[in-house]
Tab-separated table of C-alpha atoms in Angstrom:
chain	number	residue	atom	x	y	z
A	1	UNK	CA	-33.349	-18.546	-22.108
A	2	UNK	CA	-32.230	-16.383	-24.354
A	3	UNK	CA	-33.063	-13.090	-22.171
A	4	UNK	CA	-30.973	-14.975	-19.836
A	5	UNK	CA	-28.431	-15.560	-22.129
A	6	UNK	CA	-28.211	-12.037	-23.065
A	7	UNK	CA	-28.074	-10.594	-19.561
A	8	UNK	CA	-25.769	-12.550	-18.797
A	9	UNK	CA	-23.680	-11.935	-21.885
A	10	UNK	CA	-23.666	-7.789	-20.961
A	11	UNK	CA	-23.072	-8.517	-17.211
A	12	UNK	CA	-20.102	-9.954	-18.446
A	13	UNK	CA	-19.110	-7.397	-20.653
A	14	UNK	CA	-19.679	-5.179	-17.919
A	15	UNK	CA	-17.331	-7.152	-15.507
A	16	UNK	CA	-14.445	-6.778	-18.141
A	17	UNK	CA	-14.649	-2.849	-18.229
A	18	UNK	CA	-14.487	-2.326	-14.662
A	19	UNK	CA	-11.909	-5.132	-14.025
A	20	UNK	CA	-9.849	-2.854	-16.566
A	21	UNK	CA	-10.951	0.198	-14.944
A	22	UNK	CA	-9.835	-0.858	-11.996
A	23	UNK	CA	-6.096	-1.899	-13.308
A	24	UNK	CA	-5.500	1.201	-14.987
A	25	UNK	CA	-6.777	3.365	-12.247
A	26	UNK	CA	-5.126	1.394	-9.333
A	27	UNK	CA	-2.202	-0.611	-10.691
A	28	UNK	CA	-1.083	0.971	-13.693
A	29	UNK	CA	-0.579	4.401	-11.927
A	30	UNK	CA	0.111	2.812	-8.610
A	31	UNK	CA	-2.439	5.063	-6.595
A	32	UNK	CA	-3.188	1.923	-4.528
A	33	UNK	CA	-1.139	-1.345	-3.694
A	34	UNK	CA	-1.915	-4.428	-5.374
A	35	UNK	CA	-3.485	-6.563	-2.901
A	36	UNK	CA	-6.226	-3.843	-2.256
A	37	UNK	CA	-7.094	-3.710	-5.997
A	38	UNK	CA	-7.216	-7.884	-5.670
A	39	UNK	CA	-9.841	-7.364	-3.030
A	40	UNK	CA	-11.711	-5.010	-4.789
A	41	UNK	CA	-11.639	-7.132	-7.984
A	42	UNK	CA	-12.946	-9.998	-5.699
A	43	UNK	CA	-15.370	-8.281	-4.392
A	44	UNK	CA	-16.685	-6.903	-7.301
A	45	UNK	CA	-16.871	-10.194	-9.144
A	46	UNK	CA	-19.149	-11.798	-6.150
A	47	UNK	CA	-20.922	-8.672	-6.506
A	48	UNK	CA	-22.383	-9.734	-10.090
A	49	UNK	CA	-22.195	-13.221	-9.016
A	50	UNK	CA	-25.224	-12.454	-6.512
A	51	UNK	CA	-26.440	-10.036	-9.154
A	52	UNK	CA	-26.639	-12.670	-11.977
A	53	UNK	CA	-28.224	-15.077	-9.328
A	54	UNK	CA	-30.666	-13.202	-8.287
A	55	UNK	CA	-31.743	-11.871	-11.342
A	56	UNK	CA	-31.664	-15.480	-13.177
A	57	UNK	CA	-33.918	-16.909	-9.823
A	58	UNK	CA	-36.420	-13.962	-10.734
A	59	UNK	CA	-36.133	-15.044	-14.535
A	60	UNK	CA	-37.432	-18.649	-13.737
A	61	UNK	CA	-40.126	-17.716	-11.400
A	62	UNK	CA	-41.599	-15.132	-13.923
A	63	UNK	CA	-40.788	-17.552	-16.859
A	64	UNK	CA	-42.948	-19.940	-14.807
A	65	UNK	CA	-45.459	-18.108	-14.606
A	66	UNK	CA	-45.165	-16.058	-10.977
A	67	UNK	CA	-46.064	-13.181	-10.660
A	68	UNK	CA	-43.909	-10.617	-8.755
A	69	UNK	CA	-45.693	-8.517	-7.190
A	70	UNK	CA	-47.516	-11.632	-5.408
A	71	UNK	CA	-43.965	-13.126	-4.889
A	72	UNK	CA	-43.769	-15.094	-2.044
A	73	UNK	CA	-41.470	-13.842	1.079
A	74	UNK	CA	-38.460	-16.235	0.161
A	75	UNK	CA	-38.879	-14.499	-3.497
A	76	UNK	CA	-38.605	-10.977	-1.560
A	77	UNK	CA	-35.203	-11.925	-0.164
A	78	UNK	CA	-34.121	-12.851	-3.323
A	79	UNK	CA	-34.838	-9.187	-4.225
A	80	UNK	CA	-33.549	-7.464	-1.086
A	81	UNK	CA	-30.462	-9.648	-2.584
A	82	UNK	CA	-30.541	-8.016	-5.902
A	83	UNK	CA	-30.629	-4.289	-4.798
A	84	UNK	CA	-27.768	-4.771	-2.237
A	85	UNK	CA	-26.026	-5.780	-5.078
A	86	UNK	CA	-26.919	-3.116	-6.800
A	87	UNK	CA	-26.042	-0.740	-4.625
A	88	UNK	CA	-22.689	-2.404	-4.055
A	89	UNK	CA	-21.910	-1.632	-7.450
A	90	UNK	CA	-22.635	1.698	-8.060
A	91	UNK	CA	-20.984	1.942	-4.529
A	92	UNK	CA	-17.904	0.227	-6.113
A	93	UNK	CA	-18.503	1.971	-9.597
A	94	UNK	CA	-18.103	5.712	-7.889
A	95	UNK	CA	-15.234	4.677	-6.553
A	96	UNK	CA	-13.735	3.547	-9.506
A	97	UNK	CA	-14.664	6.845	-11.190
A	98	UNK	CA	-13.137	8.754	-8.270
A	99	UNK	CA	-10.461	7.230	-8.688
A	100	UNK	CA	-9.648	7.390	-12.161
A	101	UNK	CA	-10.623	11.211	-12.030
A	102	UNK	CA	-7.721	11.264	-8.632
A	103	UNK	CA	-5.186	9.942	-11.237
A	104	UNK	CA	-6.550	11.651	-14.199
A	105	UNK	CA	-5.583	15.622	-12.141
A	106	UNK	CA	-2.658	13.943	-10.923
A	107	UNK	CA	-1.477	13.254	-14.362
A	108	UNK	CA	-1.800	16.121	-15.431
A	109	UNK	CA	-0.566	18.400	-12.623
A	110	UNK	CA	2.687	16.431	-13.272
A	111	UNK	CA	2.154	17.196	-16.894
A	112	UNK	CA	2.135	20.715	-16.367
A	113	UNK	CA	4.767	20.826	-14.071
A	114	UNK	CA	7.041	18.828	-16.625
A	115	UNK	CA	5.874	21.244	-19.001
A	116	UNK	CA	6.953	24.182	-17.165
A	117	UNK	CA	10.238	22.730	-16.774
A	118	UNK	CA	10.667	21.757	-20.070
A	119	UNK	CA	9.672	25.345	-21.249
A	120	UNK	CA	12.610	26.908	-18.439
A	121	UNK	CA	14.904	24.086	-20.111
A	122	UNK	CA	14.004	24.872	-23.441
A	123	UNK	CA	14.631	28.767	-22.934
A	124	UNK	CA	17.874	28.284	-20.962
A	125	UNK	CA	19.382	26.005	-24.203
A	126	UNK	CA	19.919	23.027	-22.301
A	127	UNK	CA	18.515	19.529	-22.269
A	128	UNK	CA	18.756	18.299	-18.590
A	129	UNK	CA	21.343	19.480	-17.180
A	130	UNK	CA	23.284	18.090	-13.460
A	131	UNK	CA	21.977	19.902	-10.668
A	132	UNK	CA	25.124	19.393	-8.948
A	133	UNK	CA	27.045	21.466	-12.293
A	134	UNK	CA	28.984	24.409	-11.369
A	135	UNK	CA	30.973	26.857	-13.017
A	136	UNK	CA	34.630	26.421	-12.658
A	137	UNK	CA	35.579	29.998	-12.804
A	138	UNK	CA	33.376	31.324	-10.486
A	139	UNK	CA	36.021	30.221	-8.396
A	140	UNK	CA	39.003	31.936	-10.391
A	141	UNK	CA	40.641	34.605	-9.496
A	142	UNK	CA	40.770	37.461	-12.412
A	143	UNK	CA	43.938	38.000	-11.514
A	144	UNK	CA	44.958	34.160	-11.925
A	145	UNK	CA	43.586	34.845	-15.650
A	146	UNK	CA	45.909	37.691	-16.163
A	147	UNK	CA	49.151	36.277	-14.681
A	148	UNK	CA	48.325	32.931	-16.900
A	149	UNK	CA	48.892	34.621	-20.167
A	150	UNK	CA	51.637	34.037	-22.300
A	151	UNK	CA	53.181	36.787	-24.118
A	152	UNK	CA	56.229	35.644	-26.052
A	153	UNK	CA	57.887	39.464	-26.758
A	154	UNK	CA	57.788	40.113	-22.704
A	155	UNK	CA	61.089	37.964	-22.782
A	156	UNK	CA	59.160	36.431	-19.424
A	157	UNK	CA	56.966	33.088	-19.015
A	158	UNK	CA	54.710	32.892	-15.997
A	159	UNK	CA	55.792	29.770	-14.380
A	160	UNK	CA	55.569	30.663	-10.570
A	161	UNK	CA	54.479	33.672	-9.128
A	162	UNK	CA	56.432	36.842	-9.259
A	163	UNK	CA	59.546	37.225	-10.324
A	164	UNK	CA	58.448	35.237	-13.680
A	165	UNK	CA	61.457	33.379	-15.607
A	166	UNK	CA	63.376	35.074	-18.344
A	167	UNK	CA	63.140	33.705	-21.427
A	168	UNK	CA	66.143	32.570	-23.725
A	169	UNK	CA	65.040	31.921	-26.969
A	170	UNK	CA	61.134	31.312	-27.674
A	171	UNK	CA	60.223	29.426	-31.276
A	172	UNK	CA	56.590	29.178	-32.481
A	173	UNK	CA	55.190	26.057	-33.983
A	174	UNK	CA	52.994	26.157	-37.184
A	175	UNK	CA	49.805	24.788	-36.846
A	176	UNK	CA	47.546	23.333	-39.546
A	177	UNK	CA	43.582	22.615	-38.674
A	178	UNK	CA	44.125	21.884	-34.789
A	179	UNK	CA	39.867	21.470	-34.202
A	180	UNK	CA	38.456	18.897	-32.497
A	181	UNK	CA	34.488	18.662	-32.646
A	182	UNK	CA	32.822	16.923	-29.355
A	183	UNK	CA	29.264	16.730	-28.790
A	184	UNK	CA	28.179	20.132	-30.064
A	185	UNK	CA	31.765	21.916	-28.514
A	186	UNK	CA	34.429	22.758	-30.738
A	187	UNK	CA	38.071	22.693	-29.171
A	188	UNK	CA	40.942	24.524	-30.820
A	189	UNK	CA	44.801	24.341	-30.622
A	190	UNK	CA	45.366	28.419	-31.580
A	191	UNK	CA	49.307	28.491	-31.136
A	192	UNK	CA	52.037	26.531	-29.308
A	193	UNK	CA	56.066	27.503	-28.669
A	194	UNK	CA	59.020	25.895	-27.226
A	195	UNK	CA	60.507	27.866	-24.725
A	196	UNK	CA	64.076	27.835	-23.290
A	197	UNK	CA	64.528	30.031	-20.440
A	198	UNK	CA	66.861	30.381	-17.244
A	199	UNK	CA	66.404	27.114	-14.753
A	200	UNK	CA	63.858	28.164	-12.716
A	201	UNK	CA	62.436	25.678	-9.800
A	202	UNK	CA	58.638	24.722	-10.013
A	203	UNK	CA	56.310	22.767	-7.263
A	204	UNK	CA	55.580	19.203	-9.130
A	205	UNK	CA	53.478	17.896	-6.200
A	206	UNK	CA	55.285	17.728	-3.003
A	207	UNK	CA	58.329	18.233	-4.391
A	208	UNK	CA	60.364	21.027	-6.287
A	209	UNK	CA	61.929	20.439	-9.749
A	210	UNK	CA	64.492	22.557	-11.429
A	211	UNK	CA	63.517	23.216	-15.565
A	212	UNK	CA	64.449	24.972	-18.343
A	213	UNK	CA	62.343	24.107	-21.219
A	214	UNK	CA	58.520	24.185	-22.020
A	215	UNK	CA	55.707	23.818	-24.637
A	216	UNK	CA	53.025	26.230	-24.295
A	217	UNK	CA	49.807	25.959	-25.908
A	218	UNK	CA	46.875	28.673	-26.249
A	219	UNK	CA	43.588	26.482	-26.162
A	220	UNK	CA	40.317	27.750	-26.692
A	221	UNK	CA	36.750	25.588	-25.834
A	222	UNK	CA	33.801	26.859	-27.363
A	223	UNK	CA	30.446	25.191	-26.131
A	224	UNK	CA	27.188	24.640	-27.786
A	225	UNK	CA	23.450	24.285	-25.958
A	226	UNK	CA	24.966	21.668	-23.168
A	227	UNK	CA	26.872	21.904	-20.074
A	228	UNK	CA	30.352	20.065	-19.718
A	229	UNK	CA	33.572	19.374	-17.925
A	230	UNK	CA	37.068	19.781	-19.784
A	231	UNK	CA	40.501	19.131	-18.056
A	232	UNK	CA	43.002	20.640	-20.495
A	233	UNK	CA	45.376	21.672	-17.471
A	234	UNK	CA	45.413	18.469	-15.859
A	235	UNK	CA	46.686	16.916	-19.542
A	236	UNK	CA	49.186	14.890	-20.409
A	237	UNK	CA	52.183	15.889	-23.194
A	238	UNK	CA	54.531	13.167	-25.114
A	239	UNK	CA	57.116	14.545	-26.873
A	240	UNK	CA	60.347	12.705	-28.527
A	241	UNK	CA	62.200	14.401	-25.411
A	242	UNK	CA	59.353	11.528	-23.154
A	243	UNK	CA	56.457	12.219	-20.917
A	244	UNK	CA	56.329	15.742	-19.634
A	245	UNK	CA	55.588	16.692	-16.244
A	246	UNK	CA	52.152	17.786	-15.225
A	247	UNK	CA	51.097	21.370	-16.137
A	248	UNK	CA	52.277	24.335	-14.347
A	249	UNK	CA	50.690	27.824	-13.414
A	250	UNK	CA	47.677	26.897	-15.890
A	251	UNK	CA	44.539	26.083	-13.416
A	252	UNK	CA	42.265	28.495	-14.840
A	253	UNK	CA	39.191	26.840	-16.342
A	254	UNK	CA	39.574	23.209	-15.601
A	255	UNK	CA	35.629	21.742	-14.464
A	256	UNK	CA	32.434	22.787	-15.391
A	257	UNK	CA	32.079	24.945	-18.296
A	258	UNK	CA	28.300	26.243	-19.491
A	259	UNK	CA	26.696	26.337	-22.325
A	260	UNK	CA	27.573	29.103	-25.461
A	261	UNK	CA	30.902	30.007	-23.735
A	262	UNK	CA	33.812	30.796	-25.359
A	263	UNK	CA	36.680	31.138	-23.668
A	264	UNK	CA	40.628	30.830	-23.722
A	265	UNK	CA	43.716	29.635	-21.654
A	266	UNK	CA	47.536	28.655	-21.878
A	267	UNK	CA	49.246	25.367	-20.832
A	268	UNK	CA	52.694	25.232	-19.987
A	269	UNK	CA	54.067	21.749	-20.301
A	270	UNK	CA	58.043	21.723	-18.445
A	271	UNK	CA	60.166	18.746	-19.920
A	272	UNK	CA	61.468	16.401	-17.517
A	273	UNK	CA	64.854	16.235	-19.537
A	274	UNK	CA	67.515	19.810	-19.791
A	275	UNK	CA	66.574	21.426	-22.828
A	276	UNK	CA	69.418	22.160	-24.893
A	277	UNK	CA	68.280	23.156	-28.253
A	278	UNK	CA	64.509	24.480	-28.733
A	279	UNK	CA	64.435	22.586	-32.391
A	280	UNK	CA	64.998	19.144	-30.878
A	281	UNK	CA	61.072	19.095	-30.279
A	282	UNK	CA	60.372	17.189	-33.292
A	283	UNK	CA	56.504	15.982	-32.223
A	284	UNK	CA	54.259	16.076	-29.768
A	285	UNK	CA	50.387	14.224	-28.501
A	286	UNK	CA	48.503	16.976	-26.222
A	287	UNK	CA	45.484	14.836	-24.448
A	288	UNK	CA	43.048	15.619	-21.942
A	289	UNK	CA	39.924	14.242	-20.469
A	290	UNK	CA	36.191	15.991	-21.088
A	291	UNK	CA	33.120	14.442	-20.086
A	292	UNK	CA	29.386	15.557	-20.473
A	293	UNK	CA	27.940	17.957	-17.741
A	294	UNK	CA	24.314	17.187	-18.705
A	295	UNK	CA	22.064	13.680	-18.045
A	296	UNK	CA	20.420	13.798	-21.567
A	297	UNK	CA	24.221	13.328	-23.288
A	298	UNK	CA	25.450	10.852	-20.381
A	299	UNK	CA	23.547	7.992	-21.953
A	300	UNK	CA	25.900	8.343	-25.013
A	301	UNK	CA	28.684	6.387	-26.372
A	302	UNK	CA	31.119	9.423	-26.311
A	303	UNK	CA	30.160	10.855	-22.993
A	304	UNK	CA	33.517	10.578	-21.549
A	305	UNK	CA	36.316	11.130	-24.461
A	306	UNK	CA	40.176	11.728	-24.060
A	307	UNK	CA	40.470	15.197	-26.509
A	308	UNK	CA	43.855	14.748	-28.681
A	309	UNK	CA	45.908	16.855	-30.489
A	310	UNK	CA	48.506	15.045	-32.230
A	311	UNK	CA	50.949	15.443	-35.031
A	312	UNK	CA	51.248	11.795	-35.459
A	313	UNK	CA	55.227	12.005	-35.700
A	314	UNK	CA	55.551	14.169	-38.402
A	315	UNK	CA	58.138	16.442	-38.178
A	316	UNK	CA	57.125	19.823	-36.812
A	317	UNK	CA	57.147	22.871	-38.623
A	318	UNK	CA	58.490	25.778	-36.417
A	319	UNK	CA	58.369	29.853	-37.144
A	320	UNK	CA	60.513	32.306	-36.715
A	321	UNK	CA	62.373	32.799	-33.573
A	322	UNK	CA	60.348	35.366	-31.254
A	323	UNK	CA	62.001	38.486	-30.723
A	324	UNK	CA	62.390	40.235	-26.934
């Protein structure tokens, strides 16, 4: 009885391994559907069912006192029984051991390859970046970049194409700490003027607009290891005078930006309303939109942010007039 028990006992410690064998090898890793590793389970399990029978039947006759080599035919069955079984098993056994060793390469071929691209990743600075992210100046014209400086002492300001605007009078604005920190970019407010100049008639979407006043700003983005996307010509500017219209002549680096760039554009912001005097800016709230470029900082609180540069109200502090 108690060889019995003990059989028994490691049959069924035997049935447990392979049960789990079988669950990590075909469930866990998916390599086969569900109901298949059902059947096999089955299967196996009537597999030591007949084992443990026919072992237990040849138990009793030997406990009573049979011997098995003069067994009688019914006895022989019950042994043709017991090797079927057997062979069954090792038959499933293999293939469990196939199968783990299947899912065992395949692991690790995808752990290489996710190796290899973490390794390119790694090297290039970024995390995981969009494979959709592009550049947005390799679709800007150099010559775009040139024409969209702003150079005060020219007594010009480049708000259409040639002939460019002449100026009138041109004030700076002092600026104290205009940084802004985002992810791991820095953005910075370098300088900023009022400009009066001769009316001079602008496309605002479909339409034309006559102006004659405008804040320019000099902005600079410097990225860290991740790609993003900042807007800072498609911005918005609230001054005491109101809302400003859109930005003119300053489409040079709104989209994708890479990583460890540093790079620099202006902003001309036209006021709605005639500018008389150049002082009667007294504040102003510069925002645009930025939003990550890589699927590592998406899952972040801040992965979409409005970038602001305000003076909260204060009065501003302006320079001396710019000569031309």
């Amino acid at each position: 009885m108690l060889l019995f028990l003990g059989l028994a006992g490691g049959l069924y410690w035997v049935l447990t391994k392979i049960d789990e064998l079988l669950f990590d090898a075909i469930v866990l890793h998916r390599s086969l559907s569900l109901t298949l590793q059902t059947s096999l389970s089955l299967l196996l399990r009537l597999v030591i069912i007949l084992l443990v029978s026919g072992l237990s039947f040849a138990i009793f006759k030997w406990h009573n006192g049979a011997v098995i080599a003069q067994a009688s035919r019914k006895s022989k069955k019950v042994w043709r029984w017991v090797l079927l079984s057997l062979g069954l098993l090792i038959i499933i056994l293999s293939g469990v051991v196939l199968a783990n060793q299947a899912v065992a390469d395949k692991r690790q071929a995808v752990k290489s390859s996710s190796t290899a691209v973490s390794k390119k990743k790694a090297a290039a600075g970024q995390i995981t970046p969009y494979d959709s992210f592009s550049d947005a100046m390799d679709t800007t014209l150099k010559s775009s970049v040139v024409s969209n400086r702003f150079i005060p002492s020219s007594g010009k300001i480049p708000l259409t194409d040639p002939p460019e605007s002449d100026l009138i009078e041109v004030w700076p604005l002092v600026l104290s700490s205009e940084k802004l920190k985002w992810m791991d970019s820095q953005i910075t407010l370098d300088q900023a003027w009022v400009a009066k100049f001769q009316p001079t008639m602008i496309d605002m979407g479909k339409d034309q607009v006559s102006v004659n006043g405008a804040v320019v700003f000099q902005i600079t983005i410097k990225t860290g290891k991740y790609d993003n996307y900042y807007y800072p010509s498609q911005g918005r500017l609230v001054t005491n005078l109101g809302t400003s219209y859109e930005p003119a002549a300053s489409f040079i680096m709104d989209g994708g930006m890479p990583r460890h760039k540093n790079r620099s554009q202006y902003i001309y912001f036209c006021f709605k309303q005639t500018l008389d005097d150049v002082q009667q800016v007294k504040y102003f709230r510069y925002s645009f939109a930025a939003i990550v470029g890589d699927e590592q900082t998406e899952k972040l609180p801040d992965h979409s942010v409005t970038v602001e540069f305000d003076n909260k109200k204060q009065p501003l502090e302006y320079g001396a007039p710019i000569q031309f």
